[in-house]
């Protein structure tokens, strides 16, 4: 069910002519995740929000995410997952994995660097944590976790 300022209706009620943007499937598995959404793009889910003139202006000027970058993010195939958190200020964590074309990776990295710079200017702190493989082994990759000026984890 899509609810919020943009829509309050079942995903199945989306117009048929937008089939190329609809989710491949939505799976609810209480043992592992609240929600997992595999989709050919985020356009149907976040397009109206990202393209809203007030929101878009702030993303561009405050966080260095111009329309070209937002379009790449909105049109990339994506897996969005929501998991329960056992502790902390939030009850759930949302993770998105985007599948970008090779030619879009550098632009996306620059956009994320611009967002990081904006967060640092606002007093946020970035802490890197090593990622683990599913079998528990340490990966050579790290996750950037952001803490607000009061020291609360805000995401990564």
mmCIF file of C-alpha atoms in Angstrom:
data_model
loop_
_atom_site.group_PDB
_atom_site.id
_atom_site.type_symbol
_atom_site.label_atom_id
_atom_site.label_comp_id
_atom_site.label_asym_id
_atom_site.label_seq_id
_atom_site.Cartn_x
_atom_site.Cartn_y
_atom_site.Cartn_z
ATOM 1 C CA UNK A 1 0.000 0.000 0.000
ATOM 2 C CA UNK A 2 1.379 3.411 -0.938
ATOM 3 C CA UNK A 3 0.388 6.076 1.582
ATOM 4 C CA UNK A 4 1.460 9.649 2.086
ATOM 5 C CA UNK A 5 1.243 13.114 0.547
ATOM 6 C CA UNK A 6 1.601 11.702 -2.973
ATOM 7 C CA UNK A 7 -0.690 8.664 -2.938
ATOM 8 C CA UNK A 8 -2.867 6.504 -0.758
ATOM 9 C CA UNK A 9 -3.720 3.488 -2.841
ATOM 10 C CA UNK A 10 -2.591 -0.089 -3.494
ATOM 11 C CA UNK A 11 0.384 -0.482 -5.836
ATOM 12 C CA UNK A 12 -1.845 -2.721 -7.968
ATOM 13 C CA UNK A 13 -4.055 0.269 -8.779
ATOM 14 C CA UNK A 14 -1.272 2.075 -10.654
ATOM 15 C CA UNK A 15 -2.164 2.675 -14.306
ATOM 16 C CA UNK A 16 -1.383 -0.229 -16.648
ATOM 17 C CA UNK A 17 0.589 2.030 -19.015
ATOM 18 C CA UNK A 18 3.181 2.491 -16.255
ATOM 19 C CA UNK A 19 3.924 -1.243 -16.066
ATOM 20 C CA UNK A 20 7.600 -0.712 -16.854
ATOM 21 C CA UNK A 21 7.939 1.220 -13.574
ATOM 22 C CA UNK A 22 5.961 -1.119 -11.339
ATOM 23 C CA UNK A 23 7.614 -3.400 -8.841
ATOM 24 C CA UNK A 24 8.581 -6.888 -9.916
ATOM 25 C CA UNK A 25 7.313 -8.130 -6.578
ATOM 26 C CA UNK A 26 6.804 -7.158 -2.965
ATOM 27 C CA UNK A 27 7.592 -9.813 -0.375
ATOM 28 C CA UNK A 28 6.652 -9.753 3.278
ATOM 29 C CA UNK A 29 8.710 -12.149 5.362
ATOM 30 C CA UNK A 30 8.382 -11.456 9.098
ATOM 31 C CA UNK A 31 11.344 -13.694 9.912
ATOM 32 C CA UNK A 32 13.804 -11.560 7.934
ATOM 33 C CA UNK A 33 12.321 -8.234 6.838
ATOM 34 C CA UNK A 34 9.266 -6.045 7.207
ATOM 35 C CA UNK A 35 9.325 -5.360 3.491
ATOM 36 C CA UNK A 36 11.454 -6.038 0.452
ATOM 37 C CA UNK A 37 10.702 -4.288 -2.820
ATOM 38 C CA UNK A 38 12.488 -5.138 -6.057
ATOM 39 C CA UNK A 39 11.674 -2.610 -8.744
ATOM 40 C CA UNK A 40 12.888 -1.488 -12.142
ATOM 41 C CA UNK A 41 13.017 2.070 -10.737
ATOM 42 C CA UNK A 42 12.051 4.315 -7.823
ATOM 43 C CA UNK A 43 10.144 6.650 -10.155
ATOM 44 C CA UNK A 44 6.657 5.514 -9.082
ATOM 45 C CA UNK A 45 7.582 5.477 -5.398
ATOM 46 C CA UNK A 46 9.658 8.682 -5.045
ATOM 47 C CA UNK A 47 9.364 10.526 -8.373
ATOM 48 C CA UNK A 48 6.732 13.021 -7.227
ATOM 49 C CA UNK A 49 8.716 13.800 -4.092
ATOM 50 C CA UNK A 50 12.109 14.202 -5.830
ATOM 51 C CA UNK A 51 10.550 16.330 -8.577
ATOM 52 C CA UNK A 52 8.488 18.562 -6.283
ATOM 53 C CA UNK A 53 9.869 22.057 -6.923
ATOM 54 C CA UNK A 54 10.453 22.927 -3.236
ATOM 55 C CA UNK A 55 12.070 19.606 -2.416
ATOM 56 C CA UNK A 56 14.074 19.528 -5.670
ATOM 57 C CA UNK A 57 15.431 23.039 -5.034
ATOM 58 C CA UNK A 58 16.708 22.003 -1.583
ATOM 59 C CA UNK A 59 18.239 18.785 -2.916
ATOM 60 C CA UNK A 60 20.046 20.796 -5.577
ATOM 61 C CA UNK A 61 21.192 23.834 -3.580
ATOM 62 C CA UNK A 62 21.667 22.358 -0.093
ATOM 63 C CA UNK A 63 22.847 18.839 -0.902
ATOM 64 C CA UNK A 64 24.362 19.152 -4.384
ATOM 65 C CA UNK A 65 21.924 16.728 -6.045
ATOM 66 C CA UNK A 66 21.005 18.310 -9.388
ATOM 67 C CA UNK A 67 18.154 16.992 -11.548
ATOM 68 C CA UNK A 68 20.531 14.850 -13.608
ATOM 69 C CA UNK A 69 21.686 13.007 -10.464
ATOM 70 C CA UNK A 70 18.153 12.658 -9.111
ATOM 71 C CA UNK A 71 17.010 11.202 -12.445
ATOM 72 C CA UNK A 72 19.808 8.594 -12.351
ATOM 73 C CA UNK A 73 18.785 7.589 -8.818
ATOM 74 C CA UNK A 74 15.076 7.477 -9.678
ATOM 75 C CA UNK A 75 15.536 5.443 -12.869
ATOM 76 C CA UNK A 76 18.015 2.835 -11.613
ATOM 77 C CA UNK A 77 16.778 -0.674 -10.808
ATOM 78 C CA UNK A 78 16.595 -0.952 -7.042
ATOM 79 C CA UNK A 79 16.069 -3.276 -4.110
ATOM 80 C CA UNK A 80 14.591 -1.557 -1.048
ATOM 81 C CA UNK A 81 14.491 -3.460 2.208
ATOM 82 C CA UNK A 82 13.040 -2.513 5.598
ATOM 83 C CA UNK A 83 14.257 -4.404 8.659
ATOM 84 C CA UNK A 84 13.403 -4.182 12.346
ATOM 85 C CA UNK A 85 15.902 -2.499 14.670
ATOM 86 C CA UNK A 86 16.271 -3.925 18.152
ATOM 87 C CA UNK A 87 17.611 -0.759 19.780
ATOM 88 C CA UNK A 88 18.039 2.949 19.213
ATOM 89 C CA UNK A 89 15.756 5.854 18.342
ATOM 90 C CA UNK A 90 14.228 4.206 15.288
ATOM 91 C CA UNK A 91 12.203 1.014 15.021
ATOM 92 C CA UNK A 92 13.185 0.156 11.458
ATOM 93 C CA UNK A 93 16.084 0.561 9.046
ATOM 94 C CA UNK A 94 15.672 1.081 5.313
ATOM 95 C CA UNK A 95 18.366 -0.036 2.900
ATOM 96 C CA UNK A 96 18.361 0.665 -0.834
ATOM 97 C CA UNK A 97 20.656 -1.011 -3.350
ATOM 98 C CA UNK A 98 20.809 0.683 -6.729
ATOM 99 C CA UNK A 99 22.039 -1.003 -9.876
ATOM 100 C CA UNK A 100 23.807 1.723 -11.843
ATOM 101 C CA UNK A 101 25.260 1.615 -15.326
ATOM 102 C CA UNK A 102 29.067 1.859 -15.370
ATOM 103 C CA UNK A 103 28.892 5.378 -16.858
ATOM 104 C CA UNK A 104 26.729 6.597 -13.970
ATOM 105 C CA UNK A 105 28.932 5.483 -11.089
ATOM 106 C CA UNK A 106 31.346 8.455 -11.057
ATOM 107 C CA UNK A 107 28.520 10.998 -11.202
ATOM 108 C CA UNK A 108 26.718 9.180 -8.385
ATOM 109 C CA UNK A 109 29.889 9.119 -6.254
ATOM 110 C CA UNK A 110 30.313 12.876 -6.805
ATOM 111 C CA UNK A 111 26.690 13.420 -5.775
ATOM 112 C CA UNK A 112 27.142 11.354 -2.618
ATOM 113 C CA UNK A 113 30.335 13.282 -1.834
ATOM 114 C CA UNK A 114 28.367 16.532 -2.161
ATOM 115 C CA UNK A 115 25.729 15.191 0.242
ATOM 116 C CA UNK A 116 28.498 14.150 2.661
ATOM 117 C CA UNK A 117 30.035 17.639 2.515
ATOM 118 C CA UNK A 118 26.641 19.229 3.240
ATOM 119 C CA UNK A 119 26.087 16.922 6.225
ATOM 120 C CA UNK A 120 29.550 17.661 7.616
ATOM 121 C CA UNK A 121 28.850 21.412 7.332
ATOM 122 C CA UNK A 122 25.668 20.863 9.363
ATOM 123 C CA UNK A 123 27.623 19.264 12.210
ATOM 124 C CA UNK A 124 27.033 15.607 11.352
ATOM 125 C CA UNK A 125 29.833 13.121 11.974
ATOM 126 C CA UNK A 126 30.737 10.209 9.695
ATOM 127 C CA UNK A 127 31.982 6.978 11.268
ATOM 128 C CA UNK A 128 33.102 4.045 9.146
ATOM 129 C CA UNK A 129 32.165 0.503 10.176
ATOM 130 C CA UNK A 130 33.496 -2.626 8.437
ATOM 131 C CA UNK A 131 30.887 -4.647 6.567
ATOM 132 C CA UNK A 132 30.419 -8.331 7.264
ATOM 133 C CA UNK A 133 29.745 -11.154 4.844
ATOM 134 C CA UNK A 134 26.640 -13.268 5.635
ATOM 135 C CA UNK A 135 28.910 -15.949 7.123
ATOM 136 C CA UNK A 136 30.348 -13.399 9.605
ATOM 137 C CA UNK A 137 33.711 -12.791 7.913
ATOM 138 C CA UNK A 138 34.945 -9.193 7.641
ATOM 139 C CA UNK A 139 34.717 -7.560 4.235
ATOM 140 C CA UNK A 140 37.301 -5.117 2.911
ATOM 141 C CA UNK A 141 34.422 -2.643 2.390
ATOM 142 C CA UNK A 142 33.061 -0.214 4.957
ATOM 143 C CA UNK A 143 29.754 1.485 5.633
ATOM 144 C CA UNK A 144 29.582 5.205 6.388
ATOM 145 C CA UNK A 145 27.269 5.811 9.353
ATOM 146 C CA UNK A 146 26.083 9.375 10.040
ATOM 147 C CA UNK A 147 25.483 10.804 13.513
ATOM 148 C CA UNK A 148 23.670 14.108 14.052
ATOM 149 C CA UNK A 149 25.231 16.882 16.183
ATOM 150 C CA UNK A 150 23.595 15.369 19.302
ATOM 151 C CA UNK A 151 25.319 12.013 18.623
ATOM 152 C CA UNK A 152 22.216 10.114 17.434
ATOM 153 C CA UNK A 153 22.622 7.646 14.572
ATOM 154 C CA UNK A 154 20.744 9.022 11.561
ATOM 155 C CA UNK A 155 21.651 6.483 8.892
ATOM 156 C CA UNK A 156 24.404 5.526 6.560
#
